[in-house]
mmCIF file of C-alpha atoms in Angstrom:
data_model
loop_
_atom_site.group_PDB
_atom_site.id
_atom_site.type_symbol
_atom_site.label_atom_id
_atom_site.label_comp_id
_atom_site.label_asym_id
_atom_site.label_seq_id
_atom_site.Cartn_x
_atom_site.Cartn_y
_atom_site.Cartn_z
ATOM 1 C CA UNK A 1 116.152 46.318 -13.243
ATOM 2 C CA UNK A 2 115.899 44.779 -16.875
ATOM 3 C CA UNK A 3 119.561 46.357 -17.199
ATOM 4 C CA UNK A 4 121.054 44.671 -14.418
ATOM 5 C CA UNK A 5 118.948 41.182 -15.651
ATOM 6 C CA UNK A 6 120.523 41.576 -19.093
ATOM 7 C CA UNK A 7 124.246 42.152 -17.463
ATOM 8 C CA UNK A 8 123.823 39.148 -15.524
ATOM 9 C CA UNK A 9 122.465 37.135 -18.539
ATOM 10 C CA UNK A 10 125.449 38.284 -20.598
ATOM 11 C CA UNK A 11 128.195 37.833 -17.697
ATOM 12 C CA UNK A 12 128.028 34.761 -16.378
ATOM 13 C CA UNK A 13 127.028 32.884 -19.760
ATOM 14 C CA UNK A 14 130.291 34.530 -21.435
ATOM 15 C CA UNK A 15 132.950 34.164 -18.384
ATOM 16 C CA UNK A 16 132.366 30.159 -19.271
ATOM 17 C CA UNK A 17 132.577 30.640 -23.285
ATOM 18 C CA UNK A 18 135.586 32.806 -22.813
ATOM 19 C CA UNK A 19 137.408 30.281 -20.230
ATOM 20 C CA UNK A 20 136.059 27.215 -22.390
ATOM 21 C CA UNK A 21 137.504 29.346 -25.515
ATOM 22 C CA UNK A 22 140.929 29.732 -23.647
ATOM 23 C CA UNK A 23 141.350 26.379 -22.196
ATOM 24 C CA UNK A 24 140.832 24.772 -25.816
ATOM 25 C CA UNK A 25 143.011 27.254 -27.945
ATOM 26 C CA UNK A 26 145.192 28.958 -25.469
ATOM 27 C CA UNK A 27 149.275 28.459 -25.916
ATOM 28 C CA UNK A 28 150.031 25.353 -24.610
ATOM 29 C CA UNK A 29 146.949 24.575 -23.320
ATOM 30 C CA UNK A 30 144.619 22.252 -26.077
ATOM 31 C CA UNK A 31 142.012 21.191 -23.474
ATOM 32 C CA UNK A 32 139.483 18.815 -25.090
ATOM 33 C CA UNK A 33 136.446 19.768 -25.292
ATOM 34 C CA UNK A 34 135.064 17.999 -22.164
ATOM 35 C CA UNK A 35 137.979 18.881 -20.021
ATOM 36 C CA UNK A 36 137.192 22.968 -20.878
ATOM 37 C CA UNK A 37 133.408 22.180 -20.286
ATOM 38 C CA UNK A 38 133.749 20.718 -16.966
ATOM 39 C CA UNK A 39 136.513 23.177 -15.067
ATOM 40 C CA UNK A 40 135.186 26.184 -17.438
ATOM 41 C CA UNK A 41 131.482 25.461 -15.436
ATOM 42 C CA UNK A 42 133.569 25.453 -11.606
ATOM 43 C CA UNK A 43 135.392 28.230 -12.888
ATOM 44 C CA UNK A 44 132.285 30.617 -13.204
ATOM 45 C CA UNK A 45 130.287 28.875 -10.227
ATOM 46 C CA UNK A 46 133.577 30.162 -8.059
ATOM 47 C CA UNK A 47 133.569 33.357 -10.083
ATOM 48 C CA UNK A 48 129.736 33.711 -8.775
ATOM 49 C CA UNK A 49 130.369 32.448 -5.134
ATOM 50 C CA UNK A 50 133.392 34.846 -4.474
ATOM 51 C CA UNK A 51 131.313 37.966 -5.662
ATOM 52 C CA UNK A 52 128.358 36.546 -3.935
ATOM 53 C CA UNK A 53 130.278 36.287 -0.867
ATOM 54 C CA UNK A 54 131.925 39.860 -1.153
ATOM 55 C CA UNK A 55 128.477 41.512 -1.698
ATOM 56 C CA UNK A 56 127.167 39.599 1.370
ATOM 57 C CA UNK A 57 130.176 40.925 3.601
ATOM 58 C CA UNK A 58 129.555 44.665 2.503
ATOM 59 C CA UNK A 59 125.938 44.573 2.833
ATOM 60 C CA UNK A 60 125.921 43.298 6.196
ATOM 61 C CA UNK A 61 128.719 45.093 7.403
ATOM 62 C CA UNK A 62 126.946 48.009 6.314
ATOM 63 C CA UNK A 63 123.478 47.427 8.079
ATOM 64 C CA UNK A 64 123.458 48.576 11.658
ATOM 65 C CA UNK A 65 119.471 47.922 12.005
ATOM 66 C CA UNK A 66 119.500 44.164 10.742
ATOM 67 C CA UNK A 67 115.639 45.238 10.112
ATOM 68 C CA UNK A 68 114.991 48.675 8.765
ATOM 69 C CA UNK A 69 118.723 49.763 7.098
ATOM 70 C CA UNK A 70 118.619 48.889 3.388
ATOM 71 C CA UNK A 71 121.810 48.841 1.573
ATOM 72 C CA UNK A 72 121.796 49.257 -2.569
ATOM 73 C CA UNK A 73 123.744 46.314 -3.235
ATOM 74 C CA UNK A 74 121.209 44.068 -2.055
ATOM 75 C CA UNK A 75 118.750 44.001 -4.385
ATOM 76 C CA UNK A 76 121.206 44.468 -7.113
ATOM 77 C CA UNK A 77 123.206 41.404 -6.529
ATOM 78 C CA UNK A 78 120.163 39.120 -6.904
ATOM 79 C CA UNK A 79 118.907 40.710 -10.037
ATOM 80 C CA UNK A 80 122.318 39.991 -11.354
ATOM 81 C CA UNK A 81 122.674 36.660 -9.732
ATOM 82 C CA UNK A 82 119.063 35.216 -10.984
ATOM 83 C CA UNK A 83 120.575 34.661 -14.684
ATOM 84 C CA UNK A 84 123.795 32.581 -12.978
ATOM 85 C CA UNK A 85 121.122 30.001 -11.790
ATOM 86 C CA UNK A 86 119.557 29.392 -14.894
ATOM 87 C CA UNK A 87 122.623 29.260 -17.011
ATOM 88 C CA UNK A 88 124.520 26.718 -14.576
ATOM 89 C CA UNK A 89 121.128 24.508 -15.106
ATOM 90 C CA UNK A 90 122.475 24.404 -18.489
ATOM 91 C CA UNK A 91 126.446 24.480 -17.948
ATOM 92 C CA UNK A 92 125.642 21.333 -15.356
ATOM 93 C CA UNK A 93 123.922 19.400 -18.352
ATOM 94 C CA UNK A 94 127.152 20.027 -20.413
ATOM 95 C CA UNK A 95 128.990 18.586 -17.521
ATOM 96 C CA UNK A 96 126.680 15.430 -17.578
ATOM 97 C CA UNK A 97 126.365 14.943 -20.866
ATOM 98 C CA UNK A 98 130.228 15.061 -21.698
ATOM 99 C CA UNK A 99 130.595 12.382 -18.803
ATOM 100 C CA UNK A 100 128.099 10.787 -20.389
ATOM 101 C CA UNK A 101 130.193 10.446 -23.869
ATOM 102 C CA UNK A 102 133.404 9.611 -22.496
ATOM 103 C CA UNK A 103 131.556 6.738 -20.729
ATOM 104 C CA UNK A 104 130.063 5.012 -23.558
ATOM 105 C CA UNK A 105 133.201 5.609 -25.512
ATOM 106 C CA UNK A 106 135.359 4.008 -22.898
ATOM 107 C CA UNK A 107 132.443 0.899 -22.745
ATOM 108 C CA UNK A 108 132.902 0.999 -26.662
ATOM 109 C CA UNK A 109 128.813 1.272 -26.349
ATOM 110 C CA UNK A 110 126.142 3.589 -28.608
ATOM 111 C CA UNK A 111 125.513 7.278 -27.440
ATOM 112 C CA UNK A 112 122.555 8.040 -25.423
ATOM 113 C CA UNK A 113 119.905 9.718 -27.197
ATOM 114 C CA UNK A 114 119.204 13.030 -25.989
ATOM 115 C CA UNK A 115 116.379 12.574 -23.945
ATOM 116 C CA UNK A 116 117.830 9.676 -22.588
ATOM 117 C CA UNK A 117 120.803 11.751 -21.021
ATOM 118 C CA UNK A 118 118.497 14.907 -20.184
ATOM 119 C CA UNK A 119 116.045 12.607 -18.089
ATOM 120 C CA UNK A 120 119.501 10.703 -16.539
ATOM 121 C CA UNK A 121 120.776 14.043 -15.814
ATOM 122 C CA UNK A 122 117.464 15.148 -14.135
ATOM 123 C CA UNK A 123 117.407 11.539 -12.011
ATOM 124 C CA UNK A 124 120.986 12.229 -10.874
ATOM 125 C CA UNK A 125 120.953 16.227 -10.116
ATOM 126 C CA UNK A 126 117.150 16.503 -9.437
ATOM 127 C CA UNK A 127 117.997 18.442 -6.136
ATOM 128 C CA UNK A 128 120.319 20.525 -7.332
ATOM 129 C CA UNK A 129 118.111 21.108 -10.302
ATOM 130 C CA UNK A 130 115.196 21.912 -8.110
ATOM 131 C CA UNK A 131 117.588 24.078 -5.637
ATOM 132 C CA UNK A 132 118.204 26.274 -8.810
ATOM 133 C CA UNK A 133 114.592 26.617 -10.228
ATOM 134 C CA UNK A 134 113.646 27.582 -6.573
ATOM 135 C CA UNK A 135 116.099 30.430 -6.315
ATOM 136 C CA UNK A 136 114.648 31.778 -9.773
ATOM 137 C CA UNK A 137 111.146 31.376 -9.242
ATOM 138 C CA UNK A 138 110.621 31.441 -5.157
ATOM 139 C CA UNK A 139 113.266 33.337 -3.780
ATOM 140 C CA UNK A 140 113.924 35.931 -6.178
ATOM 141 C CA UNK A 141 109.894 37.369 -6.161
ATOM 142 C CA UNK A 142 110.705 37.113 -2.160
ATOM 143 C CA UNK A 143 113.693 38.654 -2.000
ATOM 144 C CA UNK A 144 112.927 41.326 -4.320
ATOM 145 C CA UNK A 145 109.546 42.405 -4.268
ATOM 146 C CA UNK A 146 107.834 40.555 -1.143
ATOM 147 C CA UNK A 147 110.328 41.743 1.540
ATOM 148 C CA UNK A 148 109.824 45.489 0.302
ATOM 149 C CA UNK A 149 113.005 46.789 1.524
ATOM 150 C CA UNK A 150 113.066 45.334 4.899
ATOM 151 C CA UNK A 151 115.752 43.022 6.229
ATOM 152 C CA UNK A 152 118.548 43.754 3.890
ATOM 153 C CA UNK A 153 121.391 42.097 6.742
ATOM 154 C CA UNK A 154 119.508 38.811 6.553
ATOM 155 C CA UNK A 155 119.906 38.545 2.910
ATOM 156 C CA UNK A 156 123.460 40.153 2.749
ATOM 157 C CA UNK A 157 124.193 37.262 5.370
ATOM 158 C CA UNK A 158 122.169 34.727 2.943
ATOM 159 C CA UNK A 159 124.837 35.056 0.357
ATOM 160 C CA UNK A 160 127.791 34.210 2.741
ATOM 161 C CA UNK A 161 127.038 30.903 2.221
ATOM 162 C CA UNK A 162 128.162 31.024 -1.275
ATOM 163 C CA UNK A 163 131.515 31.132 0.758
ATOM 164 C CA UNK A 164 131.748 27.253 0.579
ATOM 165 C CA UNK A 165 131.281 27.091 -3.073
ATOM 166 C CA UNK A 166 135.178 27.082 -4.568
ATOM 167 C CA UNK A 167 136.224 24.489 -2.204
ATOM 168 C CA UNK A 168 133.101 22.260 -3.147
ATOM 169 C CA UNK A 169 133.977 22.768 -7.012
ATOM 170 C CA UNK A 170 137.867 22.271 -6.411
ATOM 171 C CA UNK A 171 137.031 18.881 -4.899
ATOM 172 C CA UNK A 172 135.022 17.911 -7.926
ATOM 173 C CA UNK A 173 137.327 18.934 -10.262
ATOM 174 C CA UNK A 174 140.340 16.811 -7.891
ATOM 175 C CA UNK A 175 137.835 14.012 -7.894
ATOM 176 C CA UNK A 176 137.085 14.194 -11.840
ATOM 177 C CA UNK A 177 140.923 13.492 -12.515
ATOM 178 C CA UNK A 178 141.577 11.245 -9.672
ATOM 179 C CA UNK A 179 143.931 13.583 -7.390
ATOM 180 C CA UNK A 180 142.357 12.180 -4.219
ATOM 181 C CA UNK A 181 145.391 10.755 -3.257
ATOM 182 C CA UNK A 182 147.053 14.221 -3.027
ATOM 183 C CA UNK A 183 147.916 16.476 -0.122
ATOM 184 C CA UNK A 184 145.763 19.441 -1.935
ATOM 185 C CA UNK A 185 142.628 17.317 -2.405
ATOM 186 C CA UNK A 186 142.618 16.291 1.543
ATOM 187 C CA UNK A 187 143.053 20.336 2.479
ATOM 188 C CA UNK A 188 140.680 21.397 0.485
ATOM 189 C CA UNK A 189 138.190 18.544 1.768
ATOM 190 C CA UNK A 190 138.654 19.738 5.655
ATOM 191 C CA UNK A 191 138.279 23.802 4.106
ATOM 192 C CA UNK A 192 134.955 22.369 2.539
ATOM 193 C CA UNK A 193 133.781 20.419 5.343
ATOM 194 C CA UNK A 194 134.466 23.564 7.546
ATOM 195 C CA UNK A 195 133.117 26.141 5.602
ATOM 196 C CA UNK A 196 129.867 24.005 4.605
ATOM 197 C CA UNK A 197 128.738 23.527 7.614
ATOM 198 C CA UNK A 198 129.523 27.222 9.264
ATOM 199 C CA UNK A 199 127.987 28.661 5.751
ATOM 200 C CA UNK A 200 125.408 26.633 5.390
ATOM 201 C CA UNK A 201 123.961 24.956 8.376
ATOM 202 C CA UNK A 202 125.164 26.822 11.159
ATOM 203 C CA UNK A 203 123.904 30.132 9.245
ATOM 204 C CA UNK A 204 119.949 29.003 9.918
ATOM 205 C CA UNK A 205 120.610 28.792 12.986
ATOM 206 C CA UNK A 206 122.294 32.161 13.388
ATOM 207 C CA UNK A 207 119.585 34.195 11.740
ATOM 208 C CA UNK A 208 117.153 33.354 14.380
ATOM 209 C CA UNK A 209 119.760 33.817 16.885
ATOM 210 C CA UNK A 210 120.374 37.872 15.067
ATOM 211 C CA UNK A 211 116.979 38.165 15.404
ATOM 212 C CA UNK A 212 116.537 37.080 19.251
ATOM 213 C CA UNK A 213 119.319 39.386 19.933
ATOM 214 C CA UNK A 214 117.324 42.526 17.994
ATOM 215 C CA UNK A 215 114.113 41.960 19.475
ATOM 216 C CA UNK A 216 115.239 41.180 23.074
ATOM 217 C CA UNK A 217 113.623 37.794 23.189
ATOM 218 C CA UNK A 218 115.224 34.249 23.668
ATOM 219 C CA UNK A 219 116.332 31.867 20.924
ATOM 220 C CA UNK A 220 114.068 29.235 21.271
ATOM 221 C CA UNK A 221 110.997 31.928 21.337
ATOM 222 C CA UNK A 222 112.242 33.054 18.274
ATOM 223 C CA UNK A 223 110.120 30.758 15.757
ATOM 224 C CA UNK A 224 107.245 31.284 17.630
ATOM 225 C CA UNK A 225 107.377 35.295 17.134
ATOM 226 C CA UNK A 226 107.889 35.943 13.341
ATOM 227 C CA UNK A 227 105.390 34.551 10.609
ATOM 228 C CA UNK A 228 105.378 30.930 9.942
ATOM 229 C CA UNK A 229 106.440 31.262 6.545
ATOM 230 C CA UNK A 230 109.834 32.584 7.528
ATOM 231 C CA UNK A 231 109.854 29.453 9.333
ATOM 232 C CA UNK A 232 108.847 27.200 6.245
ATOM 233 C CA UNK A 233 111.255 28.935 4.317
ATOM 234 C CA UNK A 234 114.456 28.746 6.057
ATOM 235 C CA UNK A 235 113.575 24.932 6.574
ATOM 236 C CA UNK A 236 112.963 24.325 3.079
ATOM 237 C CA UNK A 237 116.247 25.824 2.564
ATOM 238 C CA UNK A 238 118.196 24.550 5.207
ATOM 239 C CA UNK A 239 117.180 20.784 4.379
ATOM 240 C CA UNK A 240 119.191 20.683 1.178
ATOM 241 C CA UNK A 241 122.068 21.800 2.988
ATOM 242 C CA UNK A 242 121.616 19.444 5.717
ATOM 243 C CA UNK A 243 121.824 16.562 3.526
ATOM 244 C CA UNK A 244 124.587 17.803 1.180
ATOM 245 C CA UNK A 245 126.485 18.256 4.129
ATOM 246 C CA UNK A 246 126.008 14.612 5.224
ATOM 247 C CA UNK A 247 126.918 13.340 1.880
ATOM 248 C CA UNK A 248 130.277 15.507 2.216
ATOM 249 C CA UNK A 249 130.506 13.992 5.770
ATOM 250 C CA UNK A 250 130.160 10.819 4.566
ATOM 251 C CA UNK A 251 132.721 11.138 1.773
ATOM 252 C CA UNK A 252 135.159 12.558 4.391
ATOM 253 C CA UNK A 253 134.849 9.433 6.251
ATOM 254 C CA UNK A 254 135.361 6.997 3.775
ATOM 255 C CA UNK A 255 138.522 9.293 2.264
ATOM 256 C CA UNK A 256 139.745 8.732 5.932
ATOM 257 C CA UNK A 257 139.232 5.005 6.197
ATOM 258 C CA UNK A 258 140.580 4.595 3.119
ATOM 259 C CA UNK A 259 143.973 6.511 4.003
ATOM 260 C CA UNK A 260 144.040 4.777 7.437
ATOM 261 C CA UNK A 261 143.504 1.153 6.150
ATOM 262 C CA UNK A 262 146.258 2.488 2.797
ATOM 263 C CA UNK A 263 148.865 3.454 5.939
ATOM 264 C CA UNK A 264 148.344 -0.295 7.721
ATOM 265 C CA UNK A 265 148.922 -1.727 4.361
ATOM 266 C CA UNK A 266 151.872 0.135 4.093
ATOM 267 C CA UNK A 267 152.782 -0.839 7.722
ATOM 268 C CA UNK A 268 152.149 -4.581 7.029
ATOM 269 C CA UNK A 269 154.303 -4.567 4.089
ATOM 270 C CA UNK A 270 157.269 -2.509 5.520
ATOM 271 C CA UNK A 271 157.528 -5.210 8.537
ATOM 272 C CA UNK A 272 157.813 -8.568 6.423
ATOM 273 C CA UNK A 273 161.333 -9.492 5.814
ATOM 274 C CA UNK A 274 163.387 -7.912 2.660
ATOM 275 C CA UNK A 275 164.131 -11.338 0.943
ATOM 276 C CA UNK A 276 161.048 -10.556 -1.409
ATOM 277 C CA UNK A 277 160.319 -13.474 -4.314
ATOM 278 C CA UNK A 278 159.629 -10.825 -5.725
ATOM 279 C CA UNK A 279 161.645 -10.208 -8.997
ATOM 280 C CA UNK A 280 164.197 -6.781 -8.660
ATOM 281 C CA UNK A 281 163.407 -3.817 -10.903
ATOM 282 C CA UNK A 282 165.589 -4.777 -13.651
ATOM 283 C CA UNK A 283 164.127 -8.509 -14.084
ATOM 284 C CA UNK A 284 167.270 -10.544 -12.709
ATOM 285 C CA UNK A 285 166.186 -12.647 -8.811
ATOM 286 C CA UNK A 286 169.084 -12.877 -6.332
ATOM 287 C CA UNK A 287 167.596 -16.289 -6.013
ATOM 288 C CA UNK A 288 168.192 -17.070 -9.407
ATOM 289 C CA UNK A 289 171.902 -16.180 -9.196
ATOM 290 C CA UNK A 290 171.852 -18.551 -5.917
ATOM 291 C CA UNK A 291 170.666 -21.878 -8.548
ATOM 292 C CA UNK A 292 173.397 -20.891 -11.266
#
């Protein structure tokens, strides 16, 4: 156990040194430091959701009896995993306080003192904070220890929703260097919207509806038949997800407005007639030459 802790502790902290290293120094690369900061961090939170996702797939592929069959990957994965959400606690605090720098500097106003930007930082990512000290403290005891071998599909179906995670840190890494305007930025927005909301809200749902199907008893009988704290736990963790999802929702919608009211503009423009007053590209006005 300690072994896989320490792996975990040494992994994930020195994937984001090694890609800040390479970004900075690397032959025609010379990142600054906040650039290498910010896409090192997505770079490792992808790293974490793509083997997250893979161990999910085996382990409930593997599990025939979503109840009883145990599969050793399961247990494993979150001992490794329970570092990752402690260091991006951190890595996220890099991100925020390197925003917070470039900022000032661009408002030509003092630095923040550090407790300033920690307690800004906490204000701004409080839930994602909180999501994070949850996982360490809450779910890992549960997972590990409390469950006692049983329901290893559940969990292996639990880290599928780390599926959604490299299209959500794409987008803000397309958002941090203004690409919204690009063709990339507005697939990657639908495969987030998509996969958010199969991965992460649909998937409550789901598990209830596995378990219905196991135990030969209807969906909506379901919360009524296991213990009420699986109930107050998968709606403490779904509620998070519900209203990230609503904020990506919302951000969709105003990325669509945006285009559509961009294209009238367009439209508008395209349908007034040529003879602009409007000086041509290299300075001289037809309607100058008309007065000479």
């Amino acid at each position: 156990m300690l072994s896989i802790l320490a792996a975990g502790s040494i992994f994930f902290p020195g994937l984001f040194l090694l890609s800040k290293r390479i970004l900075k120094h690397g032959p025609g690369l010379k990142w600054s430091e906040k650039d290498a900061v910010i896409v090192s961090s997505r770079l490792v939170s992808s790293v974490q959701a793509i083997m997250a996702s893979s161990a999910g797939y085996i382990i409930a592929c593997s599990c025939k009896d979503i109840i009883e069959d145990q599969h050793w990957l399961t247990s494993s994965y979150i001992l490794f995993a329970v570092p990752y959400f402690i260091y991006d606690i951190y890595a996220m605090f890099l991100c925020h306080w390197y925003k917070l720098q470039v900022k000032d500097h661009e408002e030509d106003s003092e630095a923040k003192p550090m407790r300033s930007a920690i307690s800004g930082y906490l204000r701004r990512e409080f839930l994602m904070v909180l999501h994070h000290v949850v996982m360490v403290t809450v779910c890992f005891p549960v997972s590990v220890f409390w469950r006692q071998g049983k329901g290893d599909y559940f969990q292996g179906v639990m880290f599928l929703a780390e599926l959604s995670t490299p299209s959500v840190c794409l987008g803000k890494i397309l958002i941090q260097y203004k690409q919204q305007h690009t063709l990339l930025h507005k697939v990657n927005g639908a495969l987030m919207l998509v996969t958010f909301f199969i991965c992460r809200v649909v998937l409550f749902p789901y598990l209830y509806y596995a378990y219905g199907r196991y135990a030969s008893i209807p969906f909506y009988m379901v919360p009524l038949s296991v213990p009420w704290q699986y109930n107050a736990g998968a709606a403490l963790l779904m509620a998070p997800q519900v209203y990230w999802f609503s904020l990506i929702c919302r951000g969709a919608f105003r990325l669509f407005t945006r285009a559509s009211r961009h294209k009238a503009a367009v439209s508008s423009t395209d349908s007034e007639p040529k003879t602009s007053l409007l000086p041509s590209a290299n300075g001289y006005s037809p309607r100058e030459a008309d007065s000479h």
